[in-house]
């Protein structure tokens, strides 16, 4: 194995971690999509991380987040998301495995129908999580309601801790420096797989939401000295402060790992906001087309909220020449398949 990769791998050994997923996740070429698009398109199957059937990117983060929670003697975990949050559902699943009590504060971006509970919210209920639905009040934005949920969750965690049940507060999406370490580790894993195949990736595409995945990928890219351009397709509107947050998170991850390397916001980060419209958890035509294209050429599934929009961005970049024909491109499948079984208003017209 390449010496740089070996050294990078060793940096993660002392960090507290619980084993939840199955790694490395599969990595291989999508032959029929490649032929159709004129590039060498590879897929990183993080929809296969485990630990349950639905996998996804959160498992990488949760190995380190719950590792930290357990090391601190916590007995309960509070976290946040939308009512159909993949992160919330995977956190509940991971908590159950570790014997921790899961508590959710979920913002009703899509109002659940209590008589027809679906997808992740259904799984949260099956696993017996303590669920608090936070409605978006008249005059409030989605962000306002989310901010209120963070305050309620933090108060809940403080109350529990004060009464003798130490409670760990996992930020939305697991997007802390502790969680993002999981994706730095993920990029090192990819580098090893590329190395084994004798390949160089020109581009890595993924969906970005809270930014924890993006931060971790960039930290990992620095650790292995990769030249791959990481292009992050947003699933909701973002601003400059978002890029600063991602840069800071990535640099905190590098510092935590004892590295003096740095991610530079302007030189390294590439974010594209052209594919999320009309909004988070709202379908669009390009994502629906991407879902059908992957399903019909490869028999694989992406979802309408995250990976469908990221794949739509990648396909569009190839068709418009932002990715040169013949390039080696990695599509990082970050999971989210349960959204295919969510409310119709999230799905849109996919067949
Ligand atoms: C399926 C899927 N892909 C991508 C993301 C984005 O990851 P991050 O929040 O780390 O930016 C999420 C986050 O919830 C997700 O559920």
CSV table of N, CA and C in Angstrom, one decimal, residues 131-272:
chain,number,residue,atom,x,y,z
A,131,UNK,N,-39.9,10.8,20.4
A,131,UNK,CA,-40.0,11.7,19.2
A,131,UNK,C,-40.7,13.0,19.6
A,132,UNK,N,-40.1,14.1,19.4
A,132,UNK,CA,-40.8,15.4,19.6
A,132,UNK,C,-40.9,16.1,18.2
A,133,UNK,N,-42.1,16.3,17.7
A,133,UNK,CA,-42.3,17.0,16.4
A,133,UNK,C,-42.4,18.5,16.7
A,134,UNK,N,-41.6,19.2,15.9
A,134,UNK,CA,-41.5,20.7,16.0
A,134,UNK,C,-42.2,21.2,14.8
A,135,UNK,N,-43.4,21.8,14.9
A,135,UNK,CA,-44.1,22.4,13.8
A,135,UNK,C,-43.5,23.7,13.4
A,136,UNK,N,-43.6,24.0,12.1
A,136,UNK,CA,-43.1,25.4,11.7
A,136,UNK,C,-44.3,26.3,11.9
A,137,UNK,N,-44.2,27.2,12.9
A,137,UNK,CA,-45.3,28.1,13.3
A,137,UNK,C,-45.5,29.1,12.3
A,138,UNK,N,-46.8,29.7,12.2
A,138,UNK,CA,-47.0,30.8,11.3
A,138,UNK,C,-46.0,31.9,11.5
A,139,UNK,N,-45.5,32.4,10.4
A,139,UNK,CA,-44.5,33.5,10.5
A,139,UNK,C,-43.1,33.0,10.7
A,140,UNK,N,-42.9,31.7,10.9
A,140,UNK,CA,-41.6,31.2,11.1
A,140,UNK,C,-41.0,30.6,9.8
A,141,UNK,N,-39.7,30.6,9.6
A,141,UNK,CA,-39.1,29.9,8.4
A,141,UNK,C,-38.7,28.5,9.0
A,142,UNK,N,-38.4,27.7,8.0
A,142,UNK,CA,-37.9,26.4,8.3
A,142,UNK,C,-36.7,26.5,9.3
A,143,UNK,N,-35.8,27.4,9.0
A,143,UNK,CA,-34.6,27.7,9.8
A,143,UNK,C,-34.9,28.1,11.2
A,144,UNK,N,-36.0,28.9,11.3
A,144,UNK,CA,-36.4,29.4,12.7
A,144,UNK,C,-36.8,28.2,13.5
A,145,UNK,N,-37.7,27.4,12.9
A,145,UNK,CA,-38.2,26.2,13.6
A,145,UNK,C,-37.1,25.3,14.0
A,146,UNK,N,-36.1,25.1,13.1
A,146,UNK,CA,-35.0,24.2,13.4
A,146,UNK,C,-34.2,24.8,14.5
A,147,UNK,N,-34.0,26.1,14.5
A,147,UNK,CA,-33.2,26.7,15.6
A,147,UNK,C,-33.9,26.5,16.9
A,148,UNK,N,-35.2,26.6,16.9
A,148,UNK,CA,-36.0,26.4,18.1
A,148,UNK,C,-35.9,24.9,18.6
A,149,UNK,N,-35.8,24.0,17.6
A,149,UNK,CA,-35.7,22.6,18.0
A,149,UNK,C,-34.3,22.3,18.7
A,150,UNK,N,-33.3,23.1,18.2
A,150,UNK,CA,-31.9,22.9,18.8
A,150,UNK,C,-32.0,23.4,20.3
A,151,UNK,N,-32.7,24.5,20.5
A,151,UNK,CA,-32.8,25.0,21.9
A,151,UNK,C,-33.5,24.0,22.8
A,152,UNK,N,-34.6,23.4,22.3
A,152,UNK,CA,-35.4,22.5,23.1
A,152,UNK,C,-34.6,21.2,23.3
A,153,UNK,N,-33.9,20.8,22.3
A,153,UNK,CA,-33.1,19.5,22.5
A,153,UNK,C,-32.0,19.7,23.5
A,154,UNK,N,-31.3,20.9,23.4
A,154,UNK,CA,-30.2,21.1,24.3
A,154,UNK,C,-30.7,21.2,25.7
A,155,UNK,N,-31.9,21.9,25.9
A,155,UNK,CA,-32.5,21.9,27.3
A,155,UNK,C,-32.8,20.6,27.8
A,156,UNK,N,-33.4,19.8,26.9
A,156,UNK,CA,-33.7,18.4,27.3
A,156,UNK,C,-32.5,17.6,27.7
A,157,UNK,N,-31.4,17.7,26.9
A,157,UNK,CA,-30.2,17.0,27.3
A,157,UNK,C,-29.6,17.5,28.6
A,158,UNK,N,-29.7,18.8,28.9
A,158,UNK,CA,-29.2,19.4,30.1
A,158,UNK,C,-30.0,18.9,31.3
A,159,UNK,N,-31.3,18.8,31.1
A,159,UNK,CA,-32.2,18.3,32.2
A,159,UNK,C,-31.9,16.9,32.5
A,160,UNK,N,-31.7,16.0,31.5
A,160,UNK,CA,-31.4,14.6,31.7
A,160,UNK,C,-30.1,14.5,32.4
A,161,UNK,N,-29.1,15.2,31.9
A,161,UNK,CA,-27.7,15.1,32.5
A,161,UNK,C,-27.8,15.5,34.0
A,162,UNK,N,-28.5,16.6,34.3
A,162,UNK,CA,-28.6,17.1,35.7
A,162,UNK,C,-29.3,16.0,36.6
A,163,UNK,N,-30.2,15.2,36.0
A,163,UNK,CA,-31.0,14.3,36.8
A,163,UNK,C,-30.3,12.9,36.8
A,164,UNK,N,-29.0,12.8,36.3
A,164,UNK,CA,-28.3,11.6,36.5
A,164,UNK,C,-28.2,10.7,35.3
A,165,UNK,N,-28.8,11.1,34.1
A,165,UNK,CA,-28.7,10.4,32.9
A,165,UNK,C,-27.9,11.2,31.9
A,166,UNK,N,-26.5,11.1,31.9
A,166,UNK,CA,-25.8,11.9,31.0
A,166,UNK,C,-26.2,11.8,29.5
A,167,UNK,N,-26.5,12.9,28.9
A,167,UNK,CA,-27.0,12.9,27.5
A,167,UNK,C,-26.1,13.6,26.6
A,168,UNK,N,-25.9,12.9,25.4
A,168,UNK,CA,-24.9,13.5,24.4
A,168,UNK,C,-25.8,14.2,23.3
A,169,UNK,N,-25.3,15.4,23.0
A,169,UNK,CA,-26.1,16.2,22.0
A,169,UNK,C,-25.4,16.1,20.6
A,170,UNK,N,-26.0,15.4,19.7
A,170,UNK,CA,-25.5,15.2,18.4
A,170,UNK,C,-26.1,16.3,17.5
A,171,UNK,N,-25.3,17.2,16.9
A,171,UNK,CA,-25.9,18.2,16.0
A,171,UNK,C,-26.6,17.6,14.8
A,172,UNK,N,-27.4,18.4,14.2
A,172,UNK,CA,-28.1,18.0,13.0
A,172,UNK,C,-27.1,17.5,12.0
A,173,UNK,N,-27.5,16.3,11.4
A,173,UNK,CA,-26.6,15.7,10.4
A,173,UNK,C,-25.3,15.1,10.9
A,174,UNK,N,-25.1,15.2,12.3
A,174,UNK,CA,-23.9,14.7,12.9
A,174,UNK,C,-22.7,15.6,12.4
A,175,UNK,N,-23.0,16.8,12.1
A,175,UNK,CA,-22.0,17.7,11.5
A,175,UNK,C,-21.1,18.4,12.5
A,176,UNK,N,-20.4,17.7,13.3
A,176,UNK,CA,-19.4,18.3,14.2
A,176,UNK,C,-18.1,17.7,13.8
A,177,UNK,N,-17.0,18.3,14.4
A,177,UNK,CA,-15.7,17.8,14.0
A,177,UNK,C,-15.5,16.3,14.3
A,178,UNK,N,-16.2,15.9,15.4
A,178,UNK,CA,-16.1,14.5,15.8
A,178,UNK,C,-16.8,13.6,14.7
A,179,UNK,N,-18.0,14.0,14.2
A,179,UNK,CA,-18.6,13.2,13.2
A,179,UNK,C,-17.9,13.2,11.9
A,180,UNK,N,-17.4,14.4,11.5
A,180,UNK,CA,-16.7,14.6,10.2
A,180,UNK,C,-15.5,13.7,10.1
A,181,UNK,N,-14.9,13.4,11.2
A,181,UNK,CA,-13.7,12.5,11.2
A,181,UNK,C,-14.1,11.2,10.4
A,182,UNK,N,-15.3,10.8,10.5
A,182,UNK,CA,-15.8,9.6,9.8
A,182,UNK,C,-15.6,9.7,8.3
A,183,UNK,N,-15.8,10.9,7.8
A,183,UNK,CA,-15.7,11.0,6.4
A,183,UNK,C,-14.2,11.3,5.9
A,184,UNK,N,-13.4,11.8,6.8
A,184,UNK,CA,-12.0,11.9,6.5
A,184,UNK,C,-11.5,10.4,6.3
A,185,UNK,N,-11.9,9.6,7.2
A,185,UNK,CA,-11.6,8.2,7.2
A,185,UNK,C,-12.2,7.6,5.9
A,186,UNK,N,-13.4,8.0,5.5
A,186,UNK,CA,-14.0,7.5,4.3
A,186,UNK,C,-13.2,7.9,3.0
A,187,UNK,N,-12.6,9.1,3.0
A,187,UNK,CA,-11.8,9.4,1.8
A,187,UNK,C,-10.5,8.6,1.8
A,188,UNK,N,-10.0,8.4,2.9
A,188,UNK,CA,-8.7,7.5,3.0
A,188,UNK,C,-9.1,6.1,2.4
A,189,UNK,N,-10.3,5.7,2.8
A,189,UNK,CA,-10.7,4.3,2.3
A,189,UNK,C,-10.8,4.3,0.8
A,190,UNK,N,-11.4,5.4,0.3
A,190,UNK,CA,-11.5,5.5,-1.2
A,190,UNK,C,-10.1,5.6,-1.8
A,191,UNK,N,-9.2,6.3,-1.2
A,191,UNK,CA,-7.9,6.4,-1.8
A,191,UNK,C,-7.2,5.1,-1.9
A,192,UNK,N,-7.5,4.2,-0.9
A,192,UNK,CA,-6.9,2.9,-0.9
A,192,UNK,C,-7.5,2.0,-2.0
A,193,UNK,N,-8.8,2.2,-2.2
A,193,UNK,CA,-9.5,1.4,-3.3
A,193,UNK,C,-9.0,1.9,-4.6
A,194,UNK,N,-8.8,3.2,-4.8
A,194,UNK,CA,-8.3,3.7,-6.1
A,194,UNK,C,-6.9,3.2,-6.3
A,195,UNK,N,-6.1,3.2,-5.3
A,195,UNK,CA,-4.7,2.8,-5.4
A,195,UNK,C,-4.6,1.3,-5.8
A,196,UNK,N,-5.5,0.5,-5.2
A,196,UNK,CA,-5.5,-0.9,-5.6
A,196,UNK,C,-5.9,-1.1,-7.0
A,197,UNK,N,-6.7,-0.3,-7.6
A,197,UNK,CA,-7.1,-0.4,-9.0
A,197,UNK,C,-6.2,0.4,-9.9
A,198,UNK,N,-5.2,1.0,-9.3
A,198,UNK,CA,-4.2,1.8,-10.1
A,198,UNK,C,-4.9,3.0,-10.8
A,199,UNK,N,-5.9,3.6,-10.1
A,199,UNK,CA,-6.7,4.7,-10.7
A,199,UNK,C,-6.4,6.0,-10.0
A,200,UNK,N,-6.6,7.1,-10.8
A,200,UNK,CA,-6.6,8.5,-10.2
A,200,UNK,C,-8.0,9.0,-10.5
A,201,UNK,N,-8.7,9.5,-9.4
A,201,UNK,CA,-10.0,10.1,-9.7
A,201,UNK,C,-9.8,11.6,-10.0
A,202,UNK,N,-10.4,12.0,-11.1
A,202,UNK,CA,-10.4,13.5,-11.5
A,202,UNK,C,-11.4,14.2,-10.7
A,203,UNK,N,-12.6,13.6,-10.5
A,203,UNK,CA,-13.7,14.3,-9.7
A,203,UNK,C,-14.3,13.4,-8.8
A,204,UNK,N,-14.8,13.9,-7.6
A,204,UNK,CA,-15.7,13.2,-6.7
A,204,UNK,C,-16.9,14.1,-6.5
A,205,UNK,N,-18.1,13.5,-6.8
A,205,UNK,CA,-19.4,14.2,-6.6
A,205,UNK,C,-20.1,13.6,-5.4
A,206,UNK,N,-20.8,14.5,-4.7
A,206,UNK,CA,-21.6,14.1,-3.6
A,206,UNK,C,-22.7,15.1,-3.2
A,207,UNK,N,-23.7,14.7,-2.5
A,207,UNK,CA,-24.7,15.6,-2.0
A,207,UNK,C,-24.3,16.3,-0.7
A,208,UNK,N,-24.5,17.6,-0.6
A,208,UNK,CA,-24.1,18.2,0.7
A,208,UNK,C,-25.3,18.9,1.3
A,209,UNK,N,-25.5,18.6,2.7
A,209,UNK,CA,-26.6,19.2,3.4
A,209,UNK,C,-26.1,20.0,4.6
A,210,UNK,N,-25.8,19.3,5.7
A,210,UNK,CA,-25.3,20.0,6.9
A,210,UNK,C,-23.8,20.4,6.7
A,211,UNK,N,-23.1,19.7,5.8
A,211,UNK,CA,-21.7,20.0,5.5
A,211,UNK,C,-20.7,19.1,6.2
A,212,UNK,N,-21.1,18.2,7.0
A,212,UNK,CA,-20.2,17.3,7.7
A,212,UNK,C,-19.5,16.4,6.8
A,213,UNK,N,-20.2,15.8,5.8
A,213,UNK,CA,-19.6,14.9,4.9
A,213,UNK,C,-18.6,15.6,4.0
A,214,UNK,N,-19.0,16.8,3.5
A,214,UNK,CA,-18.1,17.6,2.7
A,214,UNK,C,-16.8,17.9,3.5
A,215,UNK,N,-16.9,18.4,4.7
A,215,UNK,CA,-15.8,18.7,5.5
A,215,UNK,C,-14.8,17.5,5.7
A,216,UNK,N,-15.4,16.4,6.0
A,216,UNK,CA,-14.6,15.2,6.2
A,216,UNK,C,-13.9,14.8,4.9
A,217,UNK,N,-14.6,14.8,3.8
A,217,UNK,CA,-14.0,14.4,2.5
A,217,UNK,C,-12.8,15.3,2.2
A,218,UNK,N,-13.0,16.6,2.5
A,218,UNK,CA,-11.8,17.5,2.2
A,218,UNK,C,-10.7,17.3,3.1
A,219,UNK,N,-11.0,17.0,4.4
A,219,UNK,CA,-9.9,16.7,5.3
A,219,UNK,C,-9.1,15.4,4.9
A,220,UNK,N,-9.9,14.4,4.5
A,220,UNK,CA,-9.3,13.1,4.0
A,220,UNK,C,-8.5,13.3,2.7
A,221,UNK,N,-9.0,14.2,1.9
A,221,UNK,CA,-8.3,14.5,0.6
A,221,UNK,C,-6.9,15.0,0.9
A,222,UNK,N,-6.9,15.9,1.9
A,222,UNK,CA,-5.6,16.5,2.2
A,222,UNK,C,-4.6,15.5,2.8
A,223,UNK,N,-5.2,14.6,3.6
A,223,UNK,CA,-4.3,13.6,4.3
A,223,UNK,C,-3.6,12.7,3.3
A,224,UNK,N,-4.4,12.3,2.2
A,224,UNK,CA,-3.8,11.4,1.2
A,224,UNK,C,-3.1,12.2,0.0
A,225,UNK,N,-3.2,13.5,0.0
A,225,UNK,CA,-2.6,14.3,-1.0
A,225,UNK,C,-3.2,14.1,-2.4
A,226,UNK,N,-4.6,13.9,-2.4
A,226,UNK,CA,-5.3,13.6,-3.7
A,226,UNK,C,-5.5,14.9,-4.4
A,227,UNK,N,-5.4,14.8,-5.8
A,227,UNK,CA,-5.7,16.0,-6.6
A,227,UNK,C,-7.2,16.0,-7.1
A,228,UNK,N,-8.0,15.0,-6.7
A,228,UNK,CA,-9.4,14.9,-7.2
A,228,UNK,C,-10.1,16.2,-6.8
A,229,UNK,N,-10.9,16.7,-7.7
A,229,UNK,CA,-11.7,17.9,-7.4
A,229,UNK,C,-13.0,17.4,-6.8
A,230,UNK,N,-13.3,17.8,-5.6
A,230,UNK,CA,-14.6,17.4,-5.0
A,230,UNK,C,-15.6,18.4,-5.3
A,231,UNK,N,-16.7,18.0,-5.9
A,231,UNK,CA,-17.8,18.9,-6.2
A,231,UNK,C,-19.0,18.5,-5.4
A,232,UNK,N,-19.5,19.5,-4.6
A,232,UNK,CA,-20.5,19.2,-3.6
A,232,UNK,C,-21.8,19.9,-4.1
A,233,UNK,N,-22.8,19.1,-4.4
A,233,UNK,CA,-24.1,19.6,-4.9
A,233,UNK,C,-25.0,19.8,-3.7
A,234,UNK,N,-25.5,21.0,-3.5
A,234,UNK,CA,-26.3,21.3,-2.3
A,234,UNK,C,-27.8,20.9,-2.5
A,235,UNK,N,-28.4,20.5,-1.3
A,235,UNK,CA,-29.8,20.0,-1.3
A,235,UNK,C,-30.7,21.1,-0.8
A,236,UNK,N,-30.1,22.3,-0.5
A,236,UNK,CA,-30.9,23.4,0.0
A,236,UNK,C,-30.0,24.7,-0.2
A,237,UNK,N,-30.6,25.9,-0.1
A,237,UNK,CA,-29.8,27.1,-0.3
A,237,UNK,C,-28.7,27.2,0.7
A,238,UNK,N,-27.6,27.7,0.3
A,238,UNK,CA,-26.4,27.9,1.2
A,238,UNK,C,-25.8,29.3,0.9
A,239,UNK,N,-25.0,29.7,1.8
A,239,UNK,CA,-24.3,31.0,1.6
A,239,UNK,C,-22.8,30.9,1.9
A,240,UNK,N,-22.1,32.0,1.9
A,240,UNK,CA,-20.7,32.0,2.1
A,240,UNK,C,-20.3,31.5,3.5
A,241,UNK,N,-21.2,31.8,4.5
A,241,UNK,CA,-20.9,31.3,5.8
A,241,UNK,C,-20.9,29.8,5.9
A,242,UNK,N,-21.6,29.2,5.0
A,242,UNK,CA,-21.6,27.7,4.9
A,242,UNK,C,-20.2,27.2,4.6
A,243,UNK,N,-19.6,27.8,3.6
A,243,UNK,CA,-18.3,27.4,3.1
A,243,UNK,C,-17.3,27.6,4.2
A,244,UNK,N,-17.4,28.7,4.9
A,244,UNK,CA,-16.5,29.0,6.1
A,244,UNK,C,-16.7,27.9,7.1
A,245,UNK,N,-18.0,27.5,7.4
A,245,UNK,CA,-18.2,26.5,8.4
A,245,UNK,C,-17.6,25.2,8.0
A,246,UNK,N,-17.7,24.8,6.7
A,246,UNK,CA,-17.1,23.6,6.2
A,246,UNK,C,-15.6,23.6,6.3
A,247,UNK,N,-15.0,24.7,5.9
A,247,UNK,CA,-13.5,24.9,6.0
A,247,UNK,C,-13.1,24.7,7.4
A,248,UNK,N,-13.8,25.4,8.4
A,248,UNK,CA,-13.4,25.3,9.8
A,248,UNK,C,-13.5,23.9,10.3
A,249,UNK,N,-14.6,23.2,9.9
A,249,UNK,CA,-14.8,21.8,10.4
A,249,UNK,C,-13.7,20.9,9.9
A,250,UNK,N,-13.4,21.1,8.6
A,250,UNK,CA,-12.4,20.3,8.0
A,250,UNK,C,-11.0,20.5,8.7
A,251,UNK,N,-10.7,21.7,9.0
A,251,UNK,CA,-9.4,22.0,9.6
A,251,UNK,C,-9.4,21.6,11.1
A,252,UNK,N,-10.6,21.6,11.7
A,252,UNK,CA,-10.6,21.0,13.1
A,252,UNK,C,-10.4,19.5,13.0
A,253,UNK,N,-11.0,18.9,12.0
A,253,UNK,CA,-10.7,17.4,11.9
A,253,UNK,C,-9.2,17.1,11.7
A,254,UNK,N,-8.6,17.9,10.8
A,254,UNK,CA,-7.2,17.7,10.6
A,254,UNK,C,-6.4,18.0,11.9
A,255,UNK,N,-6.8,19.0,12.6
A,255,UNK,CA,-6.1,19.3,13.9
A,255,UNK,C,-6.3,18.2,14.9
A,256,UNK,N,-7.5,17.7,15.0
A,256,UNK,CA,-7.8,16.6,15.9
A,256,UNK,C,-7.0,15.3,15.6
A,257,UNK,N,-6.7,15.1,14.3
A,257,UNK,CA,-5.9,14.0,13.9
A,257,UNK,C,-4.4,14.2,14.0
A,258,UNK,N,-4.1,15.4,14.5
A,258,UNK,CA,-2.7,15.7,14.7
A,258,UNK,C,-1.9,16.1,13.4
A,259,UNK,N,-2.7,16.6,12.4
A,259,UNK,CA,-2.1,17.0,11.1
A,259,UNK,C,-2.0,18.5,11.1
A,260,UNK,N,-1.0,19.0,10.5
A,260,UNK,CA,-0.9,20.5,10.3
A,260,UNK,C,-1.3,20.9,8.9
A,261,UNK,N,-1.9,20.0,8.1
A,261,UNK,CA,-2.4,20.4,6.8
A,261,UNK,C,-3.6,21.2,6.9
A,262,UNK,N,-4.0,22.0,5.9
A,262,UNK,CA,-5.1,22.9,5.9
A,262,UNK,C,-6.0,22.8,4.7
A,263,UNK,N,-7.3,23.0,4.9
A,263,UNK,CA,-8.2,23.1,3.7
A,263,UNK,C,-8.5,24.6,3.6
A,264,UNK,N,-8.4,25.0,2.3
A,264,UNK,CA,-8.6,26.4,2.0
A,264,UNK,C,-9.9,26.6,1.3
A,265,UNK,N,-10.7,27.4,1.9
A,265,UNK,CA,-12.1,27.6,1.4
A,265,UNK,C,-12.1,28.0,-0.1
A,266,UNK,N,-11.3,28.9,-0.5
A,266,UNK,CA,-11.4,29.4,-1.9
A,266,UNK,C,-10.7,28.4,-2.9
A,267,UNK,N,-9.6,27.9,-2.5
A,267,UNK,CA,-8.9,27.0,-3.4
A,267,UNK,C,-9.5,25.6,-3.5
A,268,UNK,N,-10.0,25.1,-2.4
A,268,UNK,CA,-10.4,23.7,-2.3
A,268,UNK,C,-11.9,23.4,-2.5
A,269,UNK,N,-12.7,24.2,-1.9
A,269,UNK,CA,-14.2,23.9,-1.9
A,269,UNK,C,-14.9,24.3,-3.2
A,270,UNK,N,-15.7,23.4,-3.7
A,270,UNK,CA,-16.5,23.7,-4.9
A,270,UNK,C,-17.9,23.2,-4.6
A,271,UNK,N,-18.8,24.2,-4.5
A,271,UNK,CA,-20.2,23.9,-4.2
A,271,UNK,C,-21.1,24.4,-5.3
A,272,UNK,N,-22.1,23.6,-5.7
A,272,UNK,CA,-23.0,24.0,-6.7
A,272,UNK,C,-24.4,24.0,-6.2
